[in-house]
Amino acid sequence: MSDKTLDSVHHIAITVQDVAKAVEWYTEQFRCDVAYQDDTWAMVQFDNLALAFVLPEQHPPHIGYAMPNAEQYGELKPHRDGTRSVYTSDPFGNVVEMMDDQSI
């Protein structure tokens, strides 16, 4: 087994047309807590992962990773929920968010 510290998947972001309805449906169907919510996006926290609901015109669907060296991918931008991250794409065009694990 390696001593390497692994990065972690923090959240998966999916696009929805109505953030409030998405929060309502998911919190009624699953055991999860609302971690953050405003008019343009929300995040619900499960035991092992968070799920973000984003409006298509505000945020791209993506996978968010928590890591200690996120700034190596570009300038970290602050978000309304207090986290800091930078968006980039993998070689196949999938959007990934590199989050500063100290801001989570």
PDB file of C-alpha atoms in Angstrom:
ATOM      1  CA  MET A   1       0.000   0.000   0.000  1.00  0.00           C
ATOM      2  CA  SER A   2       1.292   3.457  -0.902  1.00  0.00           C
ATOM      3  CA  ASP A   3       1.836   6.217   1.670  1.00  0.00           C
ATOM      4  CA  LYS A   4       0.584   8.707  -0.913  1.00  0.00           C
ATOM      5  CA  THR A   5      -2.253  10.919   0.314  1.00  0.00           C
ATOM      6  CA  LEU A   6      -5.156  10.635  -2.086  1.00  0.00           C
ATOM      7  CA  ASP A   7      -7.250  13.530  -3.362  1.00  0.00           C
ATOM      8  CA  SER A   8     -10.970  13.146  -2.790  1.00  0.00           C
ATOM      9  CA  VAL A   9     -14.074  13.672  -4.867  1.00  0.00           C
ATOM     10  CA  HIS A  10     -15.917  16.441  -3.045  1.00  0.00           C
ATOM     11  CA  HIS A  11     -19.044  16.721  -5.194  1.00  0.00           C
ATOM     12  CA  ILE A  12     -20.723  16.024  -8.477  1.00  0.00           C
ATOM     13  CA  ALA A  13     -22.601  18.932 -10.067  1.00  0.00           C
ATOM     14  CA  ILE A  14     -25.617  18.321 -12.274  1.00  0.00           C
ATOM     15  CA  THR A  15     -27.666  20.882 -14.175  1.00  0.00           C
ATOM     16  CA  VAL A  16     -31.278  21.481 -13.180  1.00  0.00           C
ATOM     17  CA  GLN A  17     -33.884  23.976 -14.351  1.00  0.00           C
ATOM     18  CA  ASP A  18     -35.132  24.764 -10.823  1.00  0.00           C
ATOM     19  CA  VAL A  19     -32.693  24.671  -7.906  1.00  0.00           C
ATOM     20  CA  ALA A  20     -35.377  24.815  -5.189  1.00  0.00           C
ATOM     21  CA  LYS A  21     -37.365  21.945  -6.725  1.00  0.00           C
ATOM     22  CA  ALA A  22     -34.213  19.849  -7.034  1.00  0.00           C
ATOM     23  CA  VAL A  23     -33.363  20.425  -3.370  1.00  0.00           C
ATOM     24  CA  GLU A  24     -36.916  19.591  -2.352  1.00  0.00           C
ATOM     25  CA  TRP A  25     -37.019  16.359  -4.365  1.00  0.00           C
ATOM     26  CA  TYR A  26     -33.611  15.055  -3.302  1.00  0.00           C
ATOM     27  CA  THR A  27     -34.102  15.858   0.385  1.00  0.00           C
ATOM     28  CA  GLU A  28     -37.487  14.112   0.335  1.00  0.00           C
ATOM     29  CA  GLN A  29     -36.177  11.024  -1.477  1.00  0.00           C
ATOM     30  CA  PHE A  30     -32.797  10.589   0.228  1.00  0.00           C
ATOM     31  CA  ARG A  31     -31.218  11.102   3.631  1.00  0.00           C
ATOM     32  CA  CYS A  32     -29.098  14.173   2.967  1.00  0.00           C
ATOM     33  CA  ASP A  33     -28.665  17.674   4.381  1.00  0.00           C
ATOM     34  CA  VAL A  34     -28.696  20.999   2.572  1.00  0.00           C
ATOM     35  CA  ALA A  35     -25.148  22.344   2.843  1.00  0.00           C
ATOM     36  CA  TYR A  36     -25.736  25.501   0.767  1.00  0.00           C
ATOM     37  CA  GLN A  37     -28.557  26.988  -1.283  1.00  0.00           C
ATOM     38  CA  ASP A  38     -29.218  30.189  -3.204  1.00  0.00           C
ATOM     39  CA  ASP A  39     -31.131  31.019  -6.390  1.00  0.00           C
ATOM     40  CA  THR A  40     -28.439  29.780  -8.804  1.00  0.00           C
ATOM     41  CA  TRP A  41     -27.052  26.685  -7.108  1.00  0.00           C
ATOM     42  CA  ALA A  42     -27.322  24.422  -4.101  1.00  0.00           C
ATOM     43  CA  MET A  43     -25.411  21.568  -2.539  1.00  0.00           C
ATOM     44  CA  VAL A  44     -26.767  18.625  -0.583  1.00  0.00           C
ATOM     45  CA  GLN A  45     -24.436  16.552   1.542  1.00  0.00           C
ATOM     46  CA  PHE A  46     -24.628  12.784   1.695  1.00  0.00           C
ATOM     47  CA  ASP A  47     -22.503  10.676   4.023  1.00  0.00           C
ATOM     48  CA  ASN A  48     -19.758  10.123   1.457  1.00  0.00           C
ATOM     49  CA  LEU A  49     -20.269  12.775  -1.225  1.00  0.00           C
ATOM     50  CA  ALA A  50     -22.011  16.048  -2.004  1.00  0.00           C
ATOM     51  CA  LEU A  51     -24.328  16.670  -4.940  1.00  0.00           C
ATOM     52  CA  ALA A  52     -24.579  20.177  -6.407  1.00  0.00           C
ATOM     53  CA  PHE A  53     -27.542  21.439  -8.421  1.00  0.00           C
ATOM     54  CA  VAL A  54     -26.554  24.170 -10.867  1.00  0.00           C
ATOM     55  CA  LEU A  55     -28.430  26.245 -13.420  1.00  0.00           C
ATOM     56  CA  PRO A  56     -27.011  25.597 -16.897  1.00  0.00           C
ATOM     57  CA  GLU A  57     -26.406  29.303 -17.591  1.00  0.00           C
ATOM     58  CA  GLN A  58     -24.536  29.778 -14.284  1.00  0.00           C
ATOM     59  CA  HIS A  59     -22.285  26.743 -13.853  1.00  0.00           C
ATOM     60  CA  PRO A  60     -21.221  23.802 -16.025  1.00  0.00           C
ATOM     61  CA  PRO A  61     -21.901  20.229 -14.921  1.00  0.00           C
ATOM     62  CA  HIS A  62     -18.670  18.991 -13.345  1.00  0.00           C
ATOM     63  CA  ILE A  63     -16.883  16.889 -10.758  1.00  0.00           C
ATOM     64  CA  GLY A  64     -15.285  18.763  -7.862  1.00  0.00           C
ATOM     65  CA  TYR A  65     -12.085  17.440  -6.306  1.00  0.00           C
ATOM     66  CA  ALA A  66     -10.656  18.529  -2.931  1.00  0.00           C
ATOM     67  CA  MET A  67      -6.875  18.747  -2.915  1.00  0.00           C
ATOM     68  CA  PRO A  68      -4.041  20.532  -1.112  1.00  0.00           C
ATOM     69  CA  ASN A  69      -2.458  21.920  -4.301  1.00  0.00           C
ATOM     70  CA  ALA A  70      -5.435  23.156  -6.321  1.00  0.00           C
ATOM     71  CA  GLU A  71      -3.658  26.423  -7.156  1.00  0.00           C
ATOM     72  CA  GLN A  72      -1.331  24.532  -9.503  1.00  0.00           C
ATOM     73  CA  TYR A  73      -4.261  24.465 -11.972  1.00  0.00           C
ATOM     74  CA  GLY A  74      -4.724  28.241 -11.979  1.00  0.00           C
ATOM     75  CA  GLU A  75      -5.832  31.155  -9.838  1.00  0.00           C
ATOM     76  CA  LEU A  76      -8.244  30.099  -7.114  1.00  0.00           C
ATOM     77  CA  LYS A  77     -11.496  32.095  -7.112  1.00  0.00           C
ATOM     78  CA  PRO A  78     -13.632  32.588  -3.985  1.00  0.00           C
ATOM     79  CA  HIS A  79     -17.229  31.351  -4.020  1.00  0.00           C
ATOM     80  CA  ARG A  80     -20.256  32.580  -2.065  1.00  0.00           C
ATOM     81  CA  ASP A  81     -20.129  29.525   0.204  1.00  0.00           C
ATOM     82  CA  GLY A  82     -16.573  30.359   1.309  1.00  0.00           C
ATOM     83  CA  THR A  83     -14.749  27.758  -0.781  1.00  0.00           C
ATOM     84  CA  ARG A  84     -11.985  28.574  -3.282  1.00  0.00           C
ATOM     85  CA  SER A  85     -11.424  26.731  -6.545  1.00  0.00           C
ATOM     86  CA  VAL A  86     -10.458  26.827 -10.179  1.00  0.00           C
ATOM     87  CA  TYR A  87     -12.261  25.177 -13.090  1.00  0.00           C
ATOM     88  CA  THR A  88     -10.380  23.329 -15.803  1.00  0.00           C
ATOM     89  CA  SER A  89     -11.101  20.550 -18.296  1.00  0.00           C
ATOM     90  CA  ASP A  90      -9.706  17.083 -18.689  1.00  0.00           C
ATOM     91  CA  PRO A  91      -8.277  16.038 -22.098  1.00  0.00           C
ATOM     92  CA  PHE A  92     -11.777  14.935 -23.177  1.00  0.00           C
ATOM     93  CA  GLY A  93     -13.539  18.223 -22.455  1.00  0.00           C
ATOM     94  CA  ASN A  94     -15.124  17.239 -19.130  1.00  0.00           C
ATOM     95  CA  VAL A  95     -15.162  20.138 -16.680  1.00  0.00           C
ATOM     96  CA  VAL A  96     -13.448  19.515 -13.356  1.00  0.00           C
ATOM     97  CA  GLU A  97     -13.297  21.824 -10.364  1.00  0.00           C
ATOM     98  CA  MET A  98     -10.099  21.791  -8.325  1.00  0.00           C
ATOM     99  CA  MET A  99     -10.986  22.914  -4.786  1.00  0.00           C
ATOM    100  CA  ASP A 100      -8.600  24.153  -2.123  1.00  0.00           C
ATOM    101  CA  ASP A 101      -9.131  21.549   0.595  1.00  0.00           C
ATOM    102  CA  GLN A 102      -8.338  24.148   3.281  1.00  0.00           C
ATOM    103  CA  SER A 103     -11.371  26.225   2.224  1.00  0.00           C
ATOM    104  CA  ILE A 104     -13.896  23.401   2.520  1.00  0.00           C
TER     105      ILE A 104
END
